[in-house]
């Protein structure tokens, strides 16, 4: 049934896309054929030379360069002028770097699909040749930098890095002087730089073959710094130009830490769990507010599975390229959600070069995992690309009787009929089986609070392994269509369908601790077969234009999200109590005393706009607003409906006193649907979030290290509380406020030495309520949290590729709930890793909780708090081509 649904969705997507392309293609410009490789003309103000039609190869040239049709021959202090204006060229991706030896030296190939649209300017700085390639962005599968030392006699080093979001820098360092460089264009390869060193020109004699010392530093996981993100504005914008905190955890960090869940990834930002450990759930706390998966995005589309009726859906990381976090209200772009923020899972995309990766993991608690990542072109012209990620996991747990079995596959196809049009179709399928539906946890008395019977063994399971089992089948399919009408205007259309099917499921849950402090009361929930579906669609247009001397980047869009749960049913029955210190499983269930059966449907339509204005080259303004229209319908013994609308604005300003430093300030609002009615049968209004934020963002160490410092005040109002005049009803008078300071660093401190670090100070309190005391601290929110992860890989020499990593994660005391009756104690967790990487082979050994600290990550209530992961080891072997 699940596979049939996935197939039907793929067919619908293809039909829809075919009709769109049929409509669009007649207006597309025709591609102009060109030769395979040609020298680009040298271009100055006085000399405009057309490209030659003769095909050149560096290896075909004579001992001295005699061709007049080259672009970037670089005698001292001579700069070349770019051929194509940056203002009229879209940003292209550089997906690989190839360095080949030739009879004259080396040729460096920057692999890109349309090299003739790039703008190149080169210059000599001492012994180095430096070329800035405008309108390009460098992103490998494992990072955003490339380095190779001593590729030939006379060449000391070749590096390729991102200067900013649309500039790639190539640096070639000569041993005795600046090299001589020619630039060629190749339709099948990319930009080709022919390099001859001063040493080769002066010292090599005819008939002699100079000794070549070759040391390759492959593009290993070096890219901790990601200068741009799409989550903050829905456009490719430098993080330092966004007037709100945006943080990115790239694939390099995920692989270096061998992360398994989103909670593991977000720990690098000082973000802690809400109620469930990171290997079990995905609910986290950002700026004091619960950010469940209802606030998660997938490639910019809403993806709400994790929070739906407690499903054990877990976002598999096999096909995740990076995780972007927008802190604070995000309703202006993404609609209904928590004021704490959103996290966006950016998936891996097809590559236009062959790439193959096979990986195996083994670890503590019987962990066995294998995965593949294959990608490359399907057709010789590279207009059709594919990528396939798949993995299988079978593992136990540090909690008695817990286990997880998962199989995951994610195919992606990209078709690019022209440089202006691209269609990507993707799918995911996950089958998972585990012990419990809801994580059970342990009582506070006996874990963080004294118990006369002694400490509860932290690996105790309070459910019943003979009954608690859940199996879920889930999948996604969708597409993304992109078309450039011109160099100024572009259209983006995305669609996603996700489904989840769950059979009958039993889950036994503890409710309270008896007076003897050793016997826990329990009940049993039997969930009927459930089918859940999510539909997400977004269409937006991005345009660039000038008015009255102001540069605009305008975003106008509409999105629609639908969630259907059908049916939603369970029965509740009594279940025998359990002696925590001597558990006996397999007891007979009791009588049914309650239940529920209904269907639910939610529709959310949003219309939004955003204008990024450049008032001056160092003064930028972001204006945005969104209108949402939400309808929710529940069919049970009767039909209940609720409709709400809300407008969410955002205003931000960025001032750059010097290019690497941005000072910013912003105001933003969010809304979240609140279900129910008051005593007068009036529907509740949405809860509202209001945030004021100021900060500074800067790039250090020649743009290799980025830092953000933010101060904010975030208030959530219209919170539903008990009506003191009639406790059987509720009223919207609650208010909670969070104030804080955040500091974030990420990037490269020195060659081979990377870091990602964060510090959060959060003062979160109840400011108005009918139930909880004003001034109470927000649940699961530490006042102080900090994280540091750093790795060093030896970049050259006999020990090249050997390295290690060290991580320290601190979370302060946290209140378990809004009553502030019990406190989760602070903890420091230390992780470590050892690496060896040589050519295509990688090996790693990761140590989690190195000192086996007993700590608790979060609490659901006083009877259910959740232990963090104890000491564990995971070994990884990887082979990639």
Coordinates of C-alpha atoms in Angstrom, one line a residue, residues 311-858:
X311 CA 4.8 8.9 16.0
X312 CA 8.3 7.4 16.2
X313 CA 9.2 9.1 13.0
X314 CA 12.9 10.0 13.0
X315 CA 14.6 12.1 10.3
X316 CA 17.3 9.8 8.8
X317 CA 20.5 11.7 8.2
X318 CA 21.8 9.6 5.4
X319 CA 20.7 12.1 2.7
X320 CA 21.0 15.3 4.7
X321 CA 23.7 17.7 3.5
X322 CA 23.3 20.2 6.3
X323 CA 21.0 21.5 8.9
X324 CA 20.1 25.2 9.0
X325 CA 18.5 26.8 12.1
X326 CA 16.7 30.2 12.1
X327 CA 16.3 31.3 15.7
X328 CA 13.2 33.3 16.6
X329 CA 9.9 33.8 14.9
X330 CA 9.8 32.4 11.4
X331 CA 6.1 32.8 10.5
X332 CA 6.8 35.5 7.9
X333 CA 8.2 32.8 5.6
X334 CA 6.9 29.5 7.0
X335 CA 3.6 30.1 8.7
X336 CA 2.1 28.5 11.8
X337 CA 4.8 27.5 14.4
X338 CA 6.6 28.0 17.6
X339 CA 8.2 31.4 18.3
X340 CA 11.5 29.6 19.1
X341 CA 12.4 29.1 15.5
X342 CA 12.7 26.4 12.8
X343 CA 15.3 24.0 11.6
X344 CA 15.6 23.1 7.9
X345 CA 17.0 19.8 6.7
X346 CA 18.8 20.4 3.4
X347 CA 19.0 17.2 1.4
X348 CA 21.9 16.0 -0.8
X349 CA 21.5 16.8 -4.5
X350 CA 22.8 15.0 -7.6
X351 CA 26.3 15.7 -8.7
X352 CA 27.5 16.1 -12.3
X353 CA 30.6 13.9 -11.7
X354 CA 30.6 10.3 -10.7
X355 CA 30.7 9.8 -6.9
X356 CA 30.5 6.5 -5.0
X357 CA 30.6 6.0 -1.3
X358 CA 30.2 2.8 0.8
X359 CA 30.2 3.0 4.6
X360 CA 29.9 0.6 7.5
X361 CA 29.4 1.3 11.2
X362 CA 29.6 -0.9 14.3
X363 CA 29.3 0.3 17.8
X364 CA 28.1 -0.1 21.4
X365 CA 24.8 -1.7 22.2
X366 CA 24.9 -4.0 19.2
X367 CA 24.9 -1.2 16.6
X368 CA 25.3 -2.3 13.0
X369 CA 24.8 0.1 10.2
X370 CA 25.6 0.2 6.5
X371 CA 25.0 3.0 3.9
X372 CA 25.7 3.9 0.3
X373 CA 25.8 7.3 -1.5
X374 CA 26.0 7.1 -5.3
X375 CA 25.7 10.0 -7.7
X376 CA 26.7 11.2 -11.2
X377 CA 25.4 11.9 -14.7
X378 CA 23.0 9.6 -16.4
X379 CA 23.5 11.0 -19.9
X380 CA 26.8 12.1 -21.6
X381 CA 25.7 15.7 -21.8
X382 CA 25.1 15.7 -18.0
X383 CA 21.7 17.1 -18.4
X384 CA 20.2 14.2 -16.4
X385 CA 21.8 13.5 -13.0
X386 CA 21.0 11.1 -10.2
X387 CA 21.8 10.5 -6.6
X388 CA 20.9 7.5 -4.4
X389 CA 21.3 7.3 -0.6
X390 CA 20.4 4.2 1.3
X391 CA 21.1 2.8 4.7
X392 CA 20.2 0.0 7.1
X393 CA 20.4 0.1 10.9
X394 CA 20.0 -2.5 13.6
X395 CA 20.8 -1.5 17.1
X396 CA 20.0 -2.1 20.7
X397 CA 20.0 0.6 23.4
X398 CA 21.4 1.6 26.8
X399 CA 17.8 1.1 28.0
X400 CA 16.9 -2.5 28.7
X401 CA 14.8 -4.2 25.9
X402 CA 15.0 -1.1 23.6
X403 CA 15.9 -1.7 20.0
X404 CA 15.6 0.0 16.6
X405 CA 15.5 -1.5 13.1
X406 CA 15.4 0.8 10.1
X407 CA 15.8 0.6 6.4
X408 CA 15.9 3.8 4.3
X409 CA 16.3 4.7 0.7
X410 CA 16.2 8.1 -1.0
X411 CA 16.6 8.4 -4.8
X412 CA 16.9 11.8 -6.5
X413 CA 16.8 12.7 -10.2
X414 CA 17.7 16.1 -11.7
X415 CA 16.9 17.1 -15.3
X416 CA 18.4 20.3 -16.6
X417 CA 17.3 20.8 -20.3
X418 CA 19.0 24.3 -20.4
X419 CA 21.0 26.5 -18.2
X420 CA 17.7 28.4 -17.2
X421 CA 15.5 25.4 -16.4
X422 CA 16.0 22.6 -13.8
X423 CA 13.7 20.0 -12.4
X424 CA 14.5 17.8 -9.4
X425 CA 12.3 14.8 -8.5
X426 CA 13.0 13.1 -5.1
X427 CA 11.6 10.3 -3.0
X428 CA 12.2 8.7 0.4
X429 CA 11.1 5.5 1.9
X430 CA 11.6 4.4 5.5
X431 CA 10.5 1.3 7.3
X432 CA 11.2 1.3 11.0
X433 CA 10.5 -0.9 14.0
X434 CA 11.2 -0.3 17.6
X435 CA 10.0 -1.2 21.1
X436 CA 8.0 1.7 22.4
X437 CA 5.6 4.1 20.8
X438 CA 6.1 6.9 23.4
X439 CA 9.5 6.9 25.2
X440 CA 8.7 5.8 28.8
X441 CA 11.3 7.4 31.0
X442 CA 11.8 7.1 34.8
X443 CA 10.3 8.9 37.8
X444 CA 12.2 11.9 39.3
X445 CA 12.1 10.2 42.7
X446 CA 14.9 7.7 42.5
X447 CA 16.8 9.5 39.7
X448 CA 17.3 13.2 40.3
X449 CA 15.4 13.2 43.7
X450 CA 16.2 11.0 46.7
X451 CA 14.4 7.6 47.1
X452 CA 14.5 5.6 50.3
X453 CA 14.8 2.5 48.2
X454 CA 18.0 3.8 46.5
X455 CA 18.8 4.9 43.0
X456 CA 16.7 3.5 40.2
X457 CA 19.0 1.6 37.8
X458 CA 19.2 4.1 34.9
X459 CA 18.7 1.4 32.2
X460 CA 15.3 0.2 33.7
X461 CA 12.4 -0.1 31.3
X462 CA 9.0 0.6 32.8
X463 CA 6.8 -0.5 29.9
X464 CA 6.3 -4.1 28.9
X465 CA 8.6 -5.5 26.2
X466 CA 6.2 -8.4 25.5
X467 CA 3.5 -5.9 24.3
X468 CA 5.3 -2.6 23.4
X469 CA 6.1 -2.8 19.8
X470 CA 5.5 -0.4 16.9
X471 CA 6.2 -0.7 13.2
X472 CA 5.9 2.3 10.9
X473 CA 6.1 2.7 7.1
X474 CA 6.6 6.2 5.8
X475 CA 7.7 7.9 2.7
X476 CA 8.0 11.2 0.8
X477 CA 7.9 12.2 -2.8
X478 CA 8.1 15.6 -4.4
X479 CA 9.8 17.9 -6.9
X480 CA 11.4 21.3 -7.2
X481 CA 11.1 23.2 -10.5
X482 CA 13.4 26.2 -11.2
X483 CA 13.3 28.5 -14.1
X484 CA 15.1 31.8 -14.9
X485 CA 13.1 34.1 -17.1
X486 CA 16.1 36.3 -17.3
X487 CA 19.2 37.2 -15.3
X488 CA 16.8 39.2 -13.1
X489 CA 13.7 37.1 -12.5
X490 CA 13.3 33.5 -11.4
X491 CA 10.5 31.2 -10.6
X492 CA 10.6 28.4 -8.0
X493 CA 7.9 25.8 -7.5
X494 CA 8.2 23.0 -4.9
X495 CA 5.8 20.2 -3.9
X496 CA 6.1 17.4 -1.3
X497 CA 3.8 14.6 -0.3
X498 CA 4.5 12.5 2.8
X499 CA 2.7 9.6 4.2
X500 CA 2.9 7.4 7.3
X501 CA 1.1 4.2 8.0
X502 CA 1.0 2.5 11.4
X503 CA -0.8 -0.8 12.3
X504 CA -2.2 -1.7 15.7
X505 CA 0.2 -0.5 18.4
X506 CA 0.3 -1.1 22.1
X507 CA 2.1 1.3 24.5
X508 CA 2.2 1.0 28.3
X509 CA 2.9 4.3 30.1
X510 CA 3.7 5.0 33.7
X511 CA 1.4 7.5 35.4
X512 CA 2.4 7.9 39.1
X513 CA 4.6 6.5 41.8
X514 CA 2.9 4.8 44.8
X515 CA 3.6 5.7 48.5
X516 CA 6.2 3.0 48.8
X517 CA 8.3 4.9 46.2
X518 CA 9.0 1.6 44.3
X519 CA 5.8 0.7 42.6
X520 CA 4.7 2.6 39.6
X521 CA 1.1 2.8 38.3
X522 CA 0.6 2.2 34.6
X523 CA -2.1 2.2 31.9
X524 CA -2.1 0.7 28.4
X525 CA -3.0 2.5 25.2
X526 CA -3.9 0.5 22.1
X527 CA -3.7 2.6 19.0
X528 CA -5.7 1.5 15.9
X529 CA -4.3 1.5 12.4
X530 CA -3.6 5.1 11.4
X531 CA -2.8 6.7 8.1
X532 CA -1.3 10.2 8.1
X533 CA -0.5 12.4 5.1
X534 CA 1.1 15.8 4.6
X535 CA 0.9 17.9 1.5
X536 CA 3.2 20.9 1.2
X537 CA 3.5 23.3 -1.8
X538 CA 5.3 26.5 -2.3
X539 CA 5.6 28.8 -5.3
X540 CA 7.6 32.0 -5.3
X541 CA 9.2 34.5 -7.7
X542 CA 12.5 36.3 -7.0
X543 CA 13.2 39.4 -8.9
X544 CA 16.0 42.0 -8.9
X545 CA 15.5 45.6 -10.0
X546 CA 16.4 49.2 -9.1
X547 CA 14.1 52.1 -8.1
X548 CA 15.3 55.6 -7.2
X549 CA 18.8 54.4 -6.7
X550 CA 17.8 51.5 -4.5
X551 CA 18.6 47.9 -5.3
X552 CA 15.8 45.4 -4.6
X553 CA 15.6 41.7 -4.4
X554 CA 11.9 41.0 -4.2
X555 CA 10.4 37.7 -3.1
X556 CA 6.6 37.1 -3.6
X557 CA 5.1 33.7 -2.9
X558 CA 2.2 31.5 -1.8
X559 CA 2.4 28.2 0.0
X560 CA -0.1 25.7 1.2
X561 CA 0.1 23.0 3.8
X562 CA -2.4 20.2 4.5
X563 CA -2.3 17.5 7.2
X564 CA -4.8 14.7 7.3
X565 CA -5.0 12.1 10.1
X566 CA -7.5 9.3 9.3
X567 CA -8.5 7.5 11.4
X568 CA -7.1 8.6 14.8
X569 CA -8.3 6.1 17.4
X570 CA -7.2 4.4 20.6
X571 CA -8.6 2.7 23.6
X572 CA -7.2 2.9 27.2
X573 CA -7.2 0.0 29.6
X574 CA -5.8 -0.6 33.1
X575 CA -2.6 -2.4 33.4
X576 CA -0.9 -4.0 36.5
X577 CA 1.6 -1.9 38.4
X578 CA 5.3 -2.6 38.3
X579 CA 8.1 -2.9 40.9
X580 CA 10.8 -0.6 39.6
X581 CA 13.5 -2.4 41.5
X582 CA 12.4 -5.9 40.5
X583 CA 10.3 -5.6 37.3
X584 CA 8.3 -8.5 36.2
X585 CA 7.0 -8.3 32.6
X586 CA 4.3 -10.2 30.7
X587 CA 1.4 -9.3 33.0
X588 CA -2.3 -9.6 31.9
X589 CA -3.9 -6.3 30.8
X590 CA -7.0 -5.0 32.7
X591 CA -10.3 -3.5 31.6
X592 CA -11.0 -0.8 29.0
X593 CA -12.0 2.5 30.7
X594 CA -11.7 5.1 27.9
X595 CA -10.9 5.8 24.3
X596 CA -11.2 8.1 21.3
X597 CA -11.9 7.9 17.6
X598 CA -11.9 10.7 15.1
X599 CA -10.4 12.2 12.0
X600 CA -8.5 15.4 11.7
X601 CA -7.7 17.8 8.9
X602 CA -5.7 21.0 8.9
X603 CA -5.3 23.4 5.9
X604 CA -2.9 26.4 6.1
X605 CA -2.7 28.8 3.2
X606 CA -0.1 31.6 3.3
X607 CA 0.7 34.5 1.1
X608 CA 4.0 36.3 1.7
X609 CA 6.4 38.9 0.4
X610 CA 9.9 40.1 1.2
X611 CA 12.0 42.9 -0.1
X612 CA 15.8 43.0 0.5
X613 CA 16.8 46.5 -0.2
X614 CA 20.4 47.8 -0.6
X615 CA 20.1 51.4 0.4
X616 CA 23.8 51.7 0.0
X617 CA 26.7 49.2 -0.5
X618 CA 26.9 48.9 3.3
X619 CA 23.3 49.5 4.4
X620 CA 20.6 46.9 3.8
X621 CA 17.0 46.6 4.8
X622 CA 14.8 43.6 4.9
X623 CA 11.0 44.1 4.9
X624 CA 8.5 41.2 4.9
X625 CA 5.0 40.2 5.8
X626 CA 2.7 37.2 5.5
X627 CA -0.9 36.5 5.8
X628 CA -2.0 33.0 6.9
X629 CA -5.5 31.5 6.8
X630 CA -5.8 28.3 8.8
X631 CA -8.8 25.9 8.9
X632 CA -8.9 22.9 11.2
X633 CA -11.6 20.3 11.3
X634 CA -12.1 17.3 13.6
X635 CA -14.8 14.7 13.0
X636 CA -15.6 12.6 16.1
X637 CA -19.0 12.1 17.8
X638 CA -19.6 15.6 16.4
X639 CA -17.9 17.9 13.9
X640 CA -15.9 20.8 15.2
X641 CA -14.3 23.4 13.0
X642 CA -12.0 26.3 13.7
X643 CA -10.7 29.0 11.4
X644 CA -8.1 31.6 12.1
X645 CA -6.1 34.2 10.2
X646 CA -3.0 36.1 11.2
X647 CA -0.5 38.6 9.8
X648 CA 3.2 38.1 10.6
X649 CA 5.6 41.0 9.8
X650 CA 9.4 41.2 9.9
X651 CA 11.6 44.3 9.7
X652 CA 15.4 44.2 9.8
X653 CA 18.4 46.4 9.0
X654 CA 22.0 45.5 8.5
X655 CA 24.9 48.0 8.6
X656 CA 28.4 47.1 7.6
X657 CA 31.0 49.7 8.8
X658 CA 33.7 47.5 7.2
X659 CA 33.0 44.6 4.8
X660 CA 33.7 41.7 7.2
X661 CA 31.5 43.2 10.0
X662 CA 27.7 43.4 10.0
X663 CA 25.6 45.2 12.7
X664 CA 22.0 44.3 12.6
X665 CA 18.6 44.8 14.3
X666 CA 15.3 43.2 13.7
X667 CA 11.6 42.9 14.8
X668 CA 9.6 39.8 13.9
X669 CA 6.3 38.1 14.9
X670 CA 5.0 34.6 14.7
X671 CA 1.7 32.8 15.3
X672 CA 0.7 29.3 16.4
X673 CA -2.7 27.8 16.1
X674 CA -4.6 27.3 19.5
X675 CA -7.4 24.8 19.5
X676 CA -10.5 25.1 21.7
X677 CA -13.2 27.5 22.9
X678 CA -13.7 29.6 26.0
X679 CA -16.7 29.5 28.3
X680 CA -18.7 31.7 25.8
X681 CA -17.9 29.2 23.0
X682 CA -15.6 31.7 21.3
X683 CA -12.7 30.0 19.4
X684 CA -9.3 30.7 20.7
X685 CA -7.1 33.2 18.9
X686 CA -3.6 32.0 17.7
X687 CA -0.8 32.5 20.2
X688 CA 1.6 35.2 19.1
X689 CA 5.3 35.5 19.4
X690 CA 7.1 38.9 19.3
X691 CA 10.9 39.3 19.1
X692 CA 13.4 42.1 19.2
X693 CA 16.9 41.2 18.3
X694 CA 20.2 43.0 17.8
X695 CA 23.6 41.6 17.1
X696 CA 26.9 41.6 15.2
X697 CA 28.2 39.1 12.6
X698 CA 31.7 39.0 11.4
X699 CA 34.1 37.0 9.3
X700 CA 37.6 36.5 10.6
X701 CA 40.9 35.0 9.5
X702 CA 40.5 36.0 5.9
X703 CA 36.9 34.8 5.8
X704 CA 37.7 31.3 7.2
X705 CA 36.0 31.8 10.5
X706 CA 32.5 33.3 11.1
X707 CA 31.1 34.6 14.4
X708 CA 27.7 35.8 15.5
X709 CA 26.8 37.6 18.7
X710 CA 23.0 38.2 19.3
X711 CA 20.9 39.7 22.1
X712 CA 17.1 39.2 22.0
X713 CA 13.8 39.4 23.8
X714 CA 11.1 37.0 22.8
X715 CA 7.6 37.0 24.2
X716 CA 4.8 34.5 23.6
X717 CA 1.3 35.8 24.4
X718 CA -2.3 34.4 24.1
X719 CA -1.2 31.2 25.9
X720 CA -4.2 29.1 27.0
X721 CA -4.6 28.8 30.8
X722 CA -7.2 27.6 33.2
X723 CA -10.2 30.0 33.6
X724 CA -10.3 30.7 37.4
X725 CA -14.0 31.6 37.2
X726 CA -14.8 28.1 35.7
X727 CA -12.0 25.6 35.9
X728 CA -13.7 23.3 33.3
X729 CA -12.9 25.9 30.7
X730 CA -9.7 27.7 29.6
X731 CA -8.9 31.3 28.8
X732 CA -6.1 33.0 26.8
X733 CA -4.3 35.2 29.3
X734 CA -0.9 33.4 29.6
X735 CA 2.3 35.0 28.7
X736 CA 5.9 33.7 28.7
X737 CA 9.1 35.7 28.0
X738 CA 12.6 34.8 27.1
X739 CA 15.7 37.0 27.1
X740 CA 19.1 36.0 26.2
X741 CA 22.6 36.3 24.7
X742 CA 24.0 33.9 22.1
X743 CA 27.5 33.5 20.7
X744 CA 28.4 31.3 17.8
X745 CA 31.7 30.5 16.0
X746 CA 32.3 28.2 13.1
X747 CA 35.1 27.7 10.6
X748 CA 38.8 27.0 10.2
X749 CA 41.4 28.3 12.7
X750 CA 44.4 27.0 10.7
X751 CA 44.9 24.5 7.9
X752 CA 43.3 21.2 9.0
X753 CA 42.0 22.7 12.3
X754 CA 38.2 23.3 12.3
X755 CA 35.9 24.4 15.1
X756 CA 32.2 24.9 15.8
X757 CA 31.2 26.4 19.1
X758 CA 28.2 28.1 20.8
X759 CA 27.2 29.7 24.0
X760 CA 23.6 30.5 25.1
X761 CA 22.4 32.5 28.0
X762 CA 18.6 32.2 28.4
X763 CA 16.4 33.8 31.0
X764 CA 13.0 32.3 30.3
X765 CA 10.1 32.9 32.7
X766 CA 6.3 32.9 33.0
X767 CA 5.2 36.5 33.0
X768 CA 1.4 36.0 33.2
X769 CA -0.7 32.9 34.1
X770 CA -3.7 31.7 36.0
X771 CA -2.1 28.4 36.9
X772 CA 1.7 28.8 37.3
X773 CA 3.5 31.3 39.5
X774 CA 4.6 34.5 37.7
X775 CA 8.4 34.3 37.6
X776 CA 8.6 30.5 37.2
X777 CA 11.4 29.4 35.0
X778 CA 10.5 27.8 31.6
X779 CA 10.7 24.0 31.5
X780 CA 13.8 22.2 30.1
X781 CA 15.5 25.6 29.6
X782 CA 19.0 26.0 31.1
X783 CA 20.2 29.4 32.0
X784 CA 23.6 28.6 30.5
X785 CA 24.5 26.1 27.8
X786 CA 27.6 25.8 25.7
X787 CA 29.2 23.5 23.2
X788 CA 32.6 23.1 21.6
X789 CA 33.6 20.7 18.9
X790 CA 37.0 20.9 17.2
X791 CA 38.9 18.6 14.9
X792 CA 42.5 18.6 13.5
X793 CA 43.6 16.5 10.5
X794 CA 47.4 16.6 9.7
X795 CA 47.5 18.3 6.3
X796 CA 50.8 17.0 4.9
X797 CA 53.9 14.9 5.7
X798 CA 54.3 11.3 6.7
X799 CA 51.3 11.5 9.1
X800 CA 49.0 13.2 6.5
X801 CA 45.4 12.3 7.0
X802 CA 45.8 11.3 10.7
X803 CA 43.8 13.4 13.2
X804 CA 41.3 13.6 16.0
X805 CA 38.4 15.5 17.4
X806 CA 37.3 16.7 20.8
X807 CA 33.9 17.9 22.0
X808 CA 32.6 19.4 25.3
X809 CA 28.9 20.0 25.8
X810 CA 27.6 21.8 28.9
X811 CA 23.9 22.3 29.9
X812 CA 23.1 24.0 33.2
X813 CA 20.3 23.3 35.7
X814 CA 16.8 23.0 34.1
X815 CA 13.4 23.0 35.7
X816 CA 11.4 19.9 34.8
X817 CA 8.1 21.7 34.3
X818 CA 6.4 25.1 34.9
X819 CA 5.6 24.2 38.5
X820 CA 9.4 24.3 39.2
X821 CA 9.0 21.4 41.7
X822 CA 12.1 19.5 40.5
X823 CA 15.3 20.4 38.7
X824 CA 17.4 18.5 36.2
X825 CA 21.0 18.9 37.3
X826 CA 23.7 20.4 35.1
X827 CA 26.1 18.2 33.3
X828 CA 29.2 18.2 31.1
X829 CA 29.5 15.6 28.4
X830 CA 32.8 15.0 26.6
X831 CA 33.1 13.3 23.2
X832 CA 36.2 12.4 21.3
X833 CA 37.2 10.9 17.9
X834 CA 40.2 9.5 16.0
X835 CA 40.5 9.7 12.2
X836 CA 42.6 8.4 9.4
X837 CA 42.0 9.5 5.9
X838 CA 44.1 8.5 2.9
X839 CA 43.0 8.9 -0.7
X840 CA 39.7 7.1 -1.0
X841 CA 39.8 5.4 2.4
X842 CA 38.5 6.9 5.7
X843 CA 38.4 5.3 9.1
X844 CA 37.0 6.8 12.3
X845 CA 36.5 5.9 16.0
X846 CA 34.0 8.0 17.8
X847 CA 33.7 8.0 21.6
X848 CA 30.5 9.5 23.1
X849 CA 30.3 10.5 26.8
X850 CA 33.9 9.6 27.2
X851 CA 33.8 9.8 31.0
X852 CA 30.4 8.0 31.3
X853 CA 28.7 10.8 33.1
X854 CA 25.2 10.0 34.3
X855 CA 22.9 12.9 33.1
X856 CA 19.3 13.6 32.2
X857 CA 18.5 15.4 29.0
X858 CA 14.8 16.4 29.5

